[in-house]
């Protein structure tokens, strides 16, 4: 298991994995029902990459890291009169990274759409770091 503490750690891990041909298996809070964080390779615990930026009420957005918990994001948004309407059954403890990876949805999907409707930009780490 690898536990990166920041984007630089994650980039270095990606470069190493690419060089050694080692599969990386991302893991957030472990809320996925389909067993996505299992397999042969190195499990990458992304839970420490959990920063949540300031909720910008005017722009109606917030910048978050992959390990940020959806329930915490929604709590901060509600304090500003907003909300993140995508509500999977694991909404209180799932990570945004997992939601993006699976295009998570929930009971309000018909009205508000799934996760991809609410994502405007991504910073990604690729195999070359």
N, CA, C and O atoms as a GROMACS GRO file, in nm:
protein
  516
    1UNK      N    1   0.084  -0.116   0.000
    1UNK     CA    2   0.000   0.000   0.000
    1UNK      C    3   0.089   0.123   0.000
    1UNK      O    4   0.192   0.127   0.068
    2UNK      N    5   0.049   0.222  -0.077
    2UNK     CA    6   0.118   0.351  -0.080
    2UNK      C    7   0.022   0.458  -0.029
    2UNK      O    8  -0.098   0.454  -0.059
    3UNK      N    9   0.075   0.552   0.048
    3UNK     CA   10  -0.008   0.658   0.105
    3UNK      C   11   0.055   0.793   0.071
    3UNK      O   12   0.133   0.846   0.150
    4UNK      N   13   0.023   0.849  -0.045
    4UNK     CA   14   0.080   0.979  -0.081
    4UNK      C   15   0.021   1.090   0.007
    4UNK      O   16  -0.097   1.086   0.044
    5UNK      N   17   0.104   1.188   0.039
    5UNK     CA   18   0.060   1.299   0.122
    5UNK      C   19   0.031   1.424   0.041
    5UNK      O   20  -0.032   1.518   0.091
    6UNK      N   21   0.076   1.426  -0.084
    6UNK     CA   22   0.050   1.542  -0.170
    6UNK      C   23   0.067   1.500  -0.316
    6UNK      O   24   0.100   1.385  -0.347
    7UNK      N   25   0.043   1.595  -0.405
    7UNK     CA   26   0.049   1.565  -0.549
    7UNK      C   27   0.189   1.523  -0.592
    7UNK      O   28   0.204   1.441  -0.682
    8UNK      N   29   0.292   1.579  -0.529
    8UNK     CA   30   0.429   1.539  -0.564
    8UNK      C   31   0.454   1.393  -0.530
    8UNK      O   32   0.517   1.321  -0.608
    9UNK      N   33   0.406   1.348  -0.414
    9UNK     CA   34   0.418   1.206  -0.378
    9UNK      C   35   0.347   1.119  -0.482
    9UNK      O   36   0.400   1.016  -0.525
   10UNK      N   37   0.228   1.161  -0.520
   10UNK     CA   38   0.150   1.084  -0.616
   10UNK      C   39   0.219   1.080  -0.753
   10UNK      O   40   0.220   0.975  -0.818
   11UNK      N   41   0.276   1.191  -0.795
   11UNK     CA   42   0.349   1.195  -0.922
   11UNK      C   43   0.470   1.102  -0.920
   11UNK      O   44   0.493   1.028  -1.015
   12UNK      N   45   0.545   1.105  -0.810
   12UNK     CA   46   0.662   1.016  -0.798
   12UNK      C   47   0.619   0.870  -0.801
   12UNK      O   48   0.686   0.786  -0.862
   13UNK      N   49   0.509   0.840  -0.735
   13UNK     CA   50   0.457   0.703  -0.735
   13UNK      C   51   0.417   0.660  -0.876
   13UNK      O   52   0.444   0.547  -0.916
   14UNK      N   53   0.353   0.749  -0.950
   14UNK     CA   54   0.311   0.717  -1.087
   14UNK      C   55   0.431   0.691  -1.177
   14UNK      O   56   0.429   0.599  -1.259
   15UNK      N   57   0.535   0.771  -1.162
   15UNK     CA   58   0.657   0.751  -1.242
   15UNK      C   59   0.719   0.616  -1.208
   15UNK      O   60   0.757   0.540  -1.298
   16UNK      N   61   0.731   0.585  -1.078
   16UNK     CA   62   0.786   0.456  -1.036
   16UNK      C   63   0.703   0.340  -1.091
   16UNK      O   64   0.758   0.244  -1.145
   17UNK      N   65   0.572   0.350  -1.079
   17UNK     CA   66   0.484   0.242  -1.125
   17UNK      C   67   0.497   0.222  -1.275
   17UNK      O   68   0.496   0.108  -1.323
   18UNK      N   69   0.508   0.330  -1.349
   18UNK     CA   70   0.524   0.320  -1.494
   18UNK      C   71   0.657   0.253  -1.528
   18UNK      O   72   0.664   0.166  -1.614
   19UNK      N   73   0.762   0.295  -1.460
   19UNK     CA   74   0.896   0.240  -1.486
   19UNK      C   75   0.903   0.091  -1.453
   19UNK      O   76   0.968   0.014  -1.524
   20UNK      N   77   0.838   0.050  -1.345
   20UNK     CA   78   0.844  -0.090  -1.301
   20UNK      C   79   0.727  -0.174  -1.352
   20UNK      O   80   0.718  -0.294  -1.323
   21UNK      N   81   0.637  -0.110  -1.427
   21UNK     CA   82   0.518  -0.178  -1.482
   21UNK      C   83   0.432  -0.236  -1.370
   21UNK      O   84   0.379  -0.346  -1.382
   22UNK      N   85   0.419  -0.161  -1.261
   22UNK     CA   86   0.340  -0.203  -1.146
   22UNK      C   87   0.203  -0.136  -1.151
   22UNK      O   88   0.196  -0.013  -1.157
   23UNK      N   89   0.096  -0.212  -1.149
   23UNK     CA   90  -0.038  -0.150  -1.150
   23UNK      C   91  -0.063  -0.073  -1.021
   23UNK      O   92  -0.023  -0.115  -0.912
   24UNK      N   93  -0.130   0.040  -1.034
   24UNK     CA   94  -0.174   0.119  -0.918
   24UNK      C   95  -0.325   0.108  -0.908
   24UNK      O   96  -0.396   0.120  -1.007
   25UNK      N   97  -0.374   0.086  -0.787
   25UNK     CA   98  -0.517   0.071  -0.763
   25UNK      C   99  -0.560   0.180  -0.666
   25UNK      O  100  -0.528   0.174  -0.548
   26UNK      N  101  -0.634   0.282  -0.715
   26UNK     CA  102  -0.672   0.392  -0.626
   26UNK      C  103  -0.777   0.350  -0.524
   26UNK      O  104  -0.866   0.269  -0.553
   27UNK      N  105  -0.765   0.407  -0.403
   27UNK     CA  106  -0.862   0.381  -0.297
   27UNK      C  107  -0.889   0.510  -0.224
   27UNK      O  108  -0.796   0.580  -0.183
   28UNK      N  109  -1.016   0.542  -0.207
   28UNK     CA  110  -1.055   0.661  -0.132
   28UNK      C  111  -1.099   0.622   0.007
   28UNK      O  112  -1.016   0.596   0.094
   29UNK      N  113  -1.229   0.618   0.028
   29UNK     CA  114  -1.281   0.581   0.160
   29UNK      C  115  -1.326   0.435   0.166
   29UNK      O  116  -1.368   0.387   0.271
   30UNK      N  117  -1.316   0.365   0.054
   30UNK     CA  118  -1.355   0.224   0.052
   30UNK      C  119  -1.506   0.204   0.047
   30UNK      O  120  -1.555   0.098   0.085
   31UNK      N  121  -1.578   0.305  -0.001
   31UNK     CA  122  -1.724   0.296  -0.001
   31UNK      C  123  -1.780   0.228  -0.125
   31UNK      O  124  -1.899   0.198  -0.130
   32UNK      N  125  -1.696   0.203  -0.226
   32UNK     CA  126  -1.743   0.143  -0.350
   32UNK      C  127  -1.800   0.004  -0.330
   32UNK      O  128  -1.741  -0.078  -0.260
   33UNK      N  129  -1.914  -0.022  -0.390
   33UNK     CA  130  -1.980  -0.151  -0.376
   33UNK      C  131  -1.930  -0.254  -0.478
   33UNK      O  132  -1.954  -0.374  -0.461
   34UNK      N  133  -1.862  -0.208  -0.582
   34UNK     CA  134  -1.822  -0.299  -0.689
   34UNK      C  135  -1.683  -0.359  -0.669
   34UNK      O  136  -1.635  -0.431  -0.757
   35UNK      N  137  -1.618  -0.331  -0.558
   35UNK     CA  138  -1.486  -0.387  -0.533
   35UNK      C  139  -1.378  -0.324  -0.617
   35UNK      O  140  -1.284  -0.392  -0.660
   36UNK      N  141  -1.388  -0.195  -0.642
   36UNK     CA  142  -1.292  -0.126  -0.728
   36UNK      C  143  -1.152  -0.117  -0.671
   36UNK      O  144  -1.057  -0.105  -0.748
   37UNK      N  145  -1.135  -0.122  -0.540
   37UNK     CA  146  -1.003  -0.106  -0.479
   37UNK      C  147  -0.941  -0.240  -0.443
   37UNK      O  148  -0.880  -0.255  -0.337
   38UNK      N  149  -0.957  -0.337  -0.531
   38UNK     CA  150  -0.894  -0.467  -0.511
   38UNK      C  151  -0.822  -0.507  -0.639
   38UNK      O  152  -0.850  -0.452  -0.746
   39UNK      N  153  -0.733  -0.599  -0.628
   39UNK     CA  154  -0.664  -0.647  -0.746
   39UNK      C  155  -0.516  -0.661  -0.721
   39UNK      O  156  -0.467  -0.636  -0.611
   40UNK      N  157  -0.447  -0.701  -0.823
   40UNK     CA  158  -0.303  -0.721  -0.812
   40UNK      C  159  -0.234  -0.589  -0.845
   40UNK      O  160  -0.257  -0.532  -0.951
   41UNK      N  161  -0.151  -0.544  -0.756
   41UNK     CA  162  -0.080  -0.417  -0.772
   41UNK      C  163  -0.069  -0.348  -0.638
   41UNK      O  164  -0.094  -0.408  -0.534
   42UNK      N  165  -0.033  -0.222  -0.642
   42UNK     CA  166  -0.018  -0.142  -0.521
   42UNK      C  167  -0.145  -0.060  -0.500
   42UNK      O  168  -0.184   0.019  -0.586
   43UNK      N  169  -0.208  -0.079  -0.385
   43UNK     CA  170  -0.324   0.003  -0.351
   43UNK      C  171  -0.274   0.140  -0.308
   43UNK      O  172  -0.184   0.150  -0.225
   44UNK      N  173  -0.332   0.244  -0.364
   44UNK     CA  174  -0.292   0.381  -0.334
   44UNK      C  175  -0.402   0.446  -0.252
   44UNK      O  176  -0.509   0.477  -0.304
   45UNK      N  177  -0.375   0.466  -0.124
   45UNK     CA  178  -0.471   0.527  -0.032
   45UNK      C  179  -0.469   0.678  -0.053
   45UNK      O  180  -0.372   0.745  -0.016
   46UNK      N  181  -0.574   0.731  -0.113
   46UNK     CA  182  -0.582   0.873  -0.145
   46UNK      C  183  -0.654   0.955  -0.039
   46UNK      O  184  -0.682   1.073  -0.060
   47UNK      N  185  -0.683   0.894   0.074
   47UNK     CA  186  -0.763   0.962   0.177
   47UNK      C  187  -0.694   1.084   0.238
   47UNK      O  188  -0.762   1.171   0.292
   48UNK      N  189  -0.563   1.091   0.230
   48UNK     CA  190  -0.493   1.207   0.287
   48UNK      C  191  -0.492   1.326   0.191
   48UNK      O  192  -0.457   1.438   0.231
   49UNK      N  193  -0.528   1.303   0.067
   49UNK     CA  194  -0.540   1.414  -0.029
   49UNK      C  195  -0.682   1.467  -0.020
   49UNK      O  196  -0.762   1.450  -0.113
   50UNK      N  197  -0.714   1.530   0.092
   50UNK     CA  198  -0.854   1.560   0.125
   50UNK      C  199  -0.884   1.709   0.141
   50UNK      O  200  -0.979   1.746   0.210
   51UNK      N  201  -0.804   1.794   0.080
   51UNK     CA  202  -0.825   1.938   0.095
   51UNK      C  203  -0.958   1.981   0.033
   51UNK      O  204  -1.000   1.932  -0.071
   52UNK      N  205  -1.021   2.075   0.102
   52UNK     CA  206  -1.144   2.137   0.052
   52UNK      C  207  -1.119   2.287   0.055
   52UNK      O  208  -1.092   2.344   0.161
   53UNK      N  209  -1.128   2.350  -0.060
   53UNK     CA  210  -1.107   2.494  -0.068
   53UNK      C  211  -1.227   2.572  -0.018
   53UNK      O  212  -1.324   2.516   0.033
   54UNK      N  213  -1.219   2.702  -0.033
   54UNK     CA  214  -1.328   2.791   0.008
   54UNK      C  215  -1.444   2.776  -0.090
   54UNK      O  216  -1.424   2.774  -0.211
   55UNK      N  217  -1.563   2.765  -0.036
   55UNK     CA  218  -1.683   2.758  -0.120
   55UNK      C  219  -1.709   2.899  -0.174
   55UNK      O  220  -1.733   2.992  -0.096
   56UNK      N  221  -1.705   2.914  -0.305
   56UNK     CA  222  -1.729   3.043  -0.370
   56UNK      C  223  -1.877   3.050  -0.406
   56UNK      O  224  -1.922   2.992  -0.504
   57UNK      N  225  -1.952   3.123  -0.324
   57UNK     CA  226  -2.097   3.129  -0.344
   57UNK      C  227  -2.132   3.198  -0.476
   57UNK      O  228  -2.226   3.155  -0.544
   58UNK      N  229  -2.060   3.301  -0.513
   58UNK     CA  230  -2.090   3.374  -0.636
   58UNK      C  231  -2.068   3.286  -0.759
   58UNK      O  232  -2.154   3.279  -0.847
   59UNK      N  233  -1.955   3.218  -0.764
   59UNK     CA  234  -1.924   3.130  -0.877
   59UNK      C  235  -1.991   2.994  -0.864
   59UNK      O  236  -1.995   2.916  -0.959
   60UNK      N  237  -2.044   2.966  -0.745
   60UNK     CA  238  -2.110   2.839  -0.716
   60UNK      C  239  -2.016   2.721  -0.741
   60UNK      O  240  -2.049   2.625  -0.811
   61UNK      N  241  -1.895   2.730  -0.679
   61UNK     CA  242  -1.798   2.623  -0.697
   61UNK      C  243  -1.706   2.614  -0.576
   61UNK      O  244  -1.698   2.706  -0.494
   62UNK      N  245  -1.638   2.502  -0.569
   62UNK     CA  246  -1.536   2.478  -0.467
   62UNK      C  247  -1.431   2.386  -0.528
   62UNK      O  248  -1.464   2.292  -0.601
   63UNK      N  249  -1.305   2.414  -0.498
   63UNK     CA  250  -1.197   2.328  -0.544
   63UNK      C  251  -1.168   2.226  -0.435
   63UNK      O  252  -1.150   2.261  -0.319
   64UNK      N  253  -1.164   2.099  -0.473
   64UNK     CA  254  -1.142   1.992  -0.375
   64UNK      C  255  -1.039   1.893  -0.428
   64UNK      O  256  -1.018   1.882  -0.549
   65UNK      N  257  -0.976   1.823  -0.336
   65UNK     CA  258  -0.881   1.717  -0.373
   65UNK      C  259  -0.956   1.584  -0.381
   65UNK      O  260  -1.067   1.571  -0.331
   66UNK      N  261  -0.893   1.488  -0.444
   66UNK     CA  262  -0.957   1.359  -0.472
   66UNK      C  263  -1.009   1.286  -0.348
   66UNK      O  264  -1.109   1.215  -0.356
   67UNK      N  265  -0.942   1.303  -0.235
   67UNK     CA  266  -0.983   1.232  -0.114
   67UNK      C  267  -1.081   1.308  -0.027
   67UNK      O  268  -1.116   1.263   0.082
   68UNK      N  269  -1.127   1.424  -0.075
   68UNK     CA  270  -1.225   1.501   0.003
   68UNK      C  271  -1.355   1.423   0.014
   68UNK      O  272  -1.401   1.361  -0.082
   69UNK      N  273  -1.414   1.426   0.132
   69UNK     CA  274  -1.537   1.352   0.159
   69UNK      C  275  -1.658   1.434   0.114
   69UNK      O  276  -1.671   1.551   0.150
   70UNK      N  277  -1.744   1.372   0.036
   70UNK     CA  278  -1.862   1.440  -0.018
   70UNK      C  279  -1.948   1.502   0.092
   70UNK      O  280  -1.996   1.614   0.076
   71UNK      N  281  -1.968   1.432   0.203
   71UNK     CA  282  -2.050   1.484   0.312
   71UNK      C  283  -1.993   1.612   0.371
   71UNK      O  284  -2.068   1.702   0.406
   72UNK      N  285  -1.860   1.620   0.383
   72UNK     CA  286  -1.796   1.741   0.435
   72UNK      C  287  -1.807   1.856   0.337
   72UNK      O  288  -1.827   1.971   0.376
   73UNK      N  289  -1.794   1.825   0.208
   73UNK     CA  290  -1.810   1.928   0.105
   73UNK      C  291  -1.951   1.984   0.110
   73UNK      O  292  -1.971   2.105   0.106
   74UNK      N  293  -2.048   1.896   0.117
   74UNK     CA  294  -2.188   1.940   0.119
   74UNK      C  295  -2.217   2.022   0.244
   74UNK      O  296  -2.292   2.120   0.238
   75UNK      N  297  -2.159   1.984   0.357
   75UNK     CA  298  -2.179   2.061   0.481
   75UNK      C  299  -2.127   2.204   0.464
   75UNK      O  300  -2.196   2.299   0.502
   76UNK      N  301  -2.008   2.218   0.409
   76UNK     CA  302  -1.952   2.352   0.387
   76UNK      C  303  -2.035   2.430   0.285
   76UNK      O  304  -2.056   2.550   0.301
   77UNK      N  305  -2.082   2.362   0.181
   77UNK     CA  306  -2.165   2.429   0.081
   77UNK      C  307  -2.295   2.478   0.144
   77UNK      O  308  -2.339   2.590   0.115
   78UNK      N  309  -2.356   2.398   0.227
   78UNK     CA  310  -2.482   2.437   0.292
   78UNK      C  311  -2.464   2.559   0.382
   78UNK      O  312  -2.555   2.640   0.396
   79UNK      N  313  -2.347   2.572   0.443
   79UNK     CA  314  -2.319   2.690   0.525
   79UNK      C  315  -2.320   2.818   0.441
   79UNK      O  316  -2.338   2.927   0.495
   80UNK      N  317  -2.301   2.804   0.310
   80UNK     CA  318  -2.303   2.918   0.218
   80UNK      C  319  -2.433   2.923   0.137
   80UNK      O  320  -2.442   2.999   0.041
   81UNK      N  321  -2.531   2.844   0.176
   81UNK     CA  322  -2.660   2.844   0.106
   81UNK      C  323  -2.660   2.764  -0.022
   81UNK      O  324  -2.750   2.782  -0.105
   82UNK      N  325  -2.563   2.677  -0.040
   82UNK     CA  326  -2.553   2.593  -0.160
   82UNK      C  327  -2.556   2.447  -0.119
   82UNK      O  328  -2.565   2.415   0.000
   83UNK      N  329  -2.547   2.359  -0.218
   83UNK     CA  330  -2.534   2.217  -0.189
   83UNK      C  331  -2.478   2.146  -0.310
   83UNK      O  332  -2.485   2.196  -0.423
   84UNK      N  333  -2.421   2.030  -0.284
   84UNK     CA  334  -2.376   1.942  -0.392
   84UNK      C  335  -2.485   1.837  -0.404
   84UNK      O  336  -2.494   1.749  -0.319
   85UNK      N  337  -2.568   1.844  -0.509
   85UNK     CA  338  -2.690   1.764  -0.513
   85UNK      C  339  -2.673   1.616  -0.545
   85UNK      O  340  -2.768   1.539  -0.528
   86UNK      N  341  -2.557   1.574  -0.592
   86UNK     CA  342  -2.538   1.432  -0.621
   86UNK      C  343  -2.531   1.358  -0.487
   86UNK      O  344  -2.448   1.389  -0.402
   87UNK      N  345  -2.620   1.262  -0.469
   87UNK     CA  346  -2.636   1.200  -0.337
   87UNK      C  347  -2.640   1.047  -0.341
   87UNK      O  348  -2.746   0.987  -0.325
   88UNK      N  349  -2.524   0.984  -0.364
   88UNK     CA  350  -2.524   0.838  -0.359
   88UNK      C  351  -2.554   0.791  -0.217
   88UNK      O  352  -2.544   0.868  -0.122
   89UNK      N  353  -2.589   0.666  -0.203
   89UNK     CA  354  -2.622   0.614  -0.070
   89UNK      C  355  -2.505   0.626   0.027
   89UNK      O  356  -2.525   0.629   0.148
   90UNK      N  357  -2.384   0.631  -0.025
   90UNK     CA  358  -2.265   0.646   0.059
   90UNK      C  359  -2.222   0.792   0.071
   90UNK      O  360  -2.108   0.821   0.107
   91UNK      N  361  -2.312   0.884   0.041
   91UNK     CA  362  -2.279   1.026   0.032
   91UNK      C  363  -2.213   1.088   0.153
   91UNK      O  364  -2.136   1.182   0.138
   92UNK      N  365  -2.240   1.038   0.271
   92UNK     CA  366  -2.180   1.097   0.391
   92UNK      C  367  -2.032   1.064   0.405
   92UNK      O  368  -1.959   1.135   0.475
   93UNK      N  369  -1.986   0.956   0.340
   93UNK     CA  370  -1.848   0.915   0.361
   93UNK      C  371  -1.770   0.880   0.234
   93UNK      O  372  -1.653   0.844   0.244
   94UNK      N  373  -1.830   0.891   0.117
   94UNK     CA  374  -1.756   0.862  -0.006
   94UNK      C  375  -1.668   0.981  -0.044
   94UNK      O  376  -1.691   1.093   0.000
   95UNK      N  377  -1.566   0.954  -0.127
   95UNK     CA  378  -1.477   1.061  -0.171
   95UNK      C  379  -1.519   1.114  -0.307
   95UNK      O  380  -1.582   1.045  -0.387
   96UNK      N  381  -1.481   1.237  -0.332
   96UNK     CA  382  -1.508   1.298  -0.462
   96UNK      C  383  -1.434   1.222  -0.572
   96UNK      O  384  -1.488   1.203  -0.681
   97UNK      N  385  -1.312   1.178  -0.544
   97UNK     CA  386  -1.238   1.102  -0.645
   97UNK      C  387  -1.312   0.976  -0.687
   97UNK      O  388  -1.316   0.944  -0.806
   98UNK      N  389  -1.368   0.905  -0.592
   98UNK     CA  390  -1.446   0.786  -0.623
   98UNK      C  391  -1.572   0.820  -0.700
   98UNK      O  392  -1.613   0.747  -0.790
   99UNK      N  393  -1.635   0.931  -0.662
   99UNK     CA  394  -1.756   0.973  -0.733
   99UNK      C  395  -1.725   1.008  -0.878
   99UNK      O  396  -1.801   0.973  -0.968
  100UNK      N  397  -1.614   1.077  -0.900
  100UNK     CA  398  -1.575   1.113  -1.037
  100UNK      C  399  -1.539   0.987  -1.115
  100UNK      O  400  -1.579   0.972  -1.231
  101UNK      N  401  -1.464   0.897  -1.054
  101UNK     CA  402  -1.420   0.775  -1.122
  101UNK      C  403  -1.537   0.688  -1.167
  101UNK      O  404  -1.528   0.620  -1.268
  102UNK      N  405  -1.646   0.691  -1.091
  102UNK     CA  406  -1.761   0.605  -1.122
  102UNK      C  407  -1.880   0.682  -1.178
  102UNK      O  408  -1.984   0.623  -1.208
  103UNK      N  409  -1.866   0.815  -1.191
  103UNK     CA  410  -1.979   0.901  -1.229
  103UNK      C  411  -2.098   0.871  -1.138
  103UNK      O  412  -2.209   0.845  -1.185
  104UNK      N  413  -2.072   0.876  -1.009
  104UNK     CA  414  -2.173   0.841  -0.909
  104UNK      C  415  -2.302   0.920  -0.927
  104UNK      O  416  -2.302   1.034  -0.975
  105UNK      N  417  -2.410   0.858  -0.888
  105UNK     CA  418  -2.542   0.918  -0.897
  105UNK      C  419  -2.620   0.882  -0.771
  105UNK      O  420  -2.566   0.819  -0.680
  106UNK      N  421  -2.744   0.922  -0.766
  106UNK     CA  422  -2.826   0.892  -0.649
  106UNK      C  423  -2.971   0.921  -0.677
  106UNK      O  424  -3.014   0.930  -0.792
  107UNK      N  425  -3.046   0.936  -0.571
  107UNK     CA  426  -3.191   0.952  -0.581
  107UNK      C  427  -3.232   1.078  -0.659
  107UNK      O  428  -3.341   1.081  -0.716
  108UNK      N  429  -3.148   1.180  -0.661
  108UNK     CA  430  -3.183   1.305  -0.730
  108UNK      C  431  -3.127   1.314  -0.872
  108UNK      O  432  -3.127   1.422  -0.932
  109UNK      N  433  -3.080   1.204  -0.925
  109UNK     CA  434  -3.012   1.205  -1.055
  109UNK      C  435  -3.102   1.255  -1.168
  109UNK      O  436  -3.055   1.330  -1.254
  110UNK      N  437  -3.227   1.216  -1.170
  110UNK     CA  438  -3.314   1.260  -1.279
  110UNK      C  439  -3.327   1.412  -1.283
  110UNK      O  440  -3.336   1.471  -1.390
  111UNK      N  441  -3.327   1.473  -1.167
  111UNK     CA  442  -3.341   1.619  -1.161
  111UNK      C  443  -3.208   1.692  -1.177
  111UNK      O  444  -3.200   1.792  -1.248
  112UNK      N  445  -3.103   1.642  -1.110
  112UNK     CA  446  -2.977   1.715  -1.105
  112UNK      C  447  -2.862   1.653  -1.184
  112UNK      O  448  -2.758   1.716  -1.201
  113UNK      N  449  -2.878   1.532  -1.231
  113UNK     CA  450  -2.772   1.466  -1.305
  113UNK      C  451  -2.673   1.395  -1.214
  113UNK      O  452  -2.679   1.407  -1.091
  114UNK      N  453  -2.583   1.323  -1.276
  114UNK     CA  454  -2.479   1.249  -1.203
  114UNK      C  455  -2.357   1.339  -1.184
  114UNK      O  456  -2.358   1.456  -1.221
  115UNK      N  457  -2.254   1.283  -1.126
  115UNK     CA  458  -2.135   1.360  -1.088
  115UNK      C  459  -2.076   1.440  -1.203
  115UNK      O  460  -2.042   1.557  -1.184
  116UNK      N  461  -2.062   1.380  -1.321
  116UNK     CA  462  -1.994   1.450  -1.430
  116UNK      C  463  -2.059   1.583  -1.465
  116UNK      O  464  -1.992   1.672  -1.517
  117UNK      N  465  -2.187   1.598  -1.438
  117UNK     CA  466  -2.255   1.724  -1.466
  117UNK      C  467  -2.201   1.838  -1.379
  117UNK      O  468  -2.212   1.954  -1.415
  118UNK      N  469  -2.142   1.805  -1.265
  118UNK     CA  470  -2.098   1.904  -1.167
  118UNK      C  471  -1.947   1.925  -1.164
  118UNK      O  472  -1.897   2.003  -1.083
  119UNK      N  473  -1.875   1.857  -1.251
  119UNK     CA  474  -1.729   1.871  -1.256
  119UNK      C  475  -1.693   1.962  -1.373
  119UNK      O  476  -1.731   1.935  -1.487
  120UNK      N  477  -1.621   2.070  -1.344
  120UNK     CA  478  -1.583   2.164  -1.450
  120UNK      C  479  -1.436   2.155  -1.488
  120UNK      O  480  -1.398   2.202  -1.595
  121UNK      N  481  -1.353   2.096  -1.404
  121UNK     CA  482  -1.210   2.083  -1.434
  121UNK      C  483  -1.150   1.974  -1.347
  121UNK      O  484  -1.198   1.946  -1.237
  122UNK      N  485  -1.043   1.914  -1.397
  122UNK     CA  486  -0.969   1.812  -1.322
  122UNK      C  487  -0.820   1.837  -1.338
  122UNK      O  488  -0.773   1.870  -1.447
  123UNK      N  489  -0.745   1.822  -1.230
  123UNK     CA  490  -0.600   1.813  -1.236
  123UNK      C  491  -0.568   1.666  -1.220
  123UNK      O  492  -0.612   1.602  -1.125
  124UNK      N  493  -0.492   1.611  -1.314
  124UNK     CA  494  -0.467   1.467  -1.314
  124UNK      C  495  -0.318   1.437  -1.307
  124UNK      O  496  -0.235   1.517  -1.350
  125UNK      N  497  -0.286   1.321  -1.254
  125UNK     CA  498  -0.150   1.269  -1.256
  125UNK      C  499  -0.149   1.152  -1.353
  125UNK      O  500  -0.228   1.058  -1.342
  126UNK      N  501  -0.058   1.159  -1.449
  126UNK     CA  502  -0.046   1.053  -1.549
  126UNK      C  503   0.081   0.972  -1.525
  126UNK      O  504   0.159   1.003  -1.435
  127UNK      N  505   0.101   0.869  -1.603
  127UNK     CA  506   0.212   0.776  -1.583
  127UNK      C  507   0.349   0.843  -1.590
  127UNK      O  508   0.445   0.792  -1.532
  128UNK      N  509   0.358   0.955  -1.659
  128UNK     CA  510   0.488   1.024  -1.669
  128UNK      C  511   0.509   1.124  -1.556
  128UNK      O  512   0.607   1.199  -1.556
  129UNK      N  513   0.416   1.124  -1.459
  129UNK     CA  514   0.427   1.212  -1.343
  129UNK      C  515   0.364   1.346  -1.367
  129UNK      O  516   0.366   1.432  -1.279
   0.00000   0.00000   0.00000
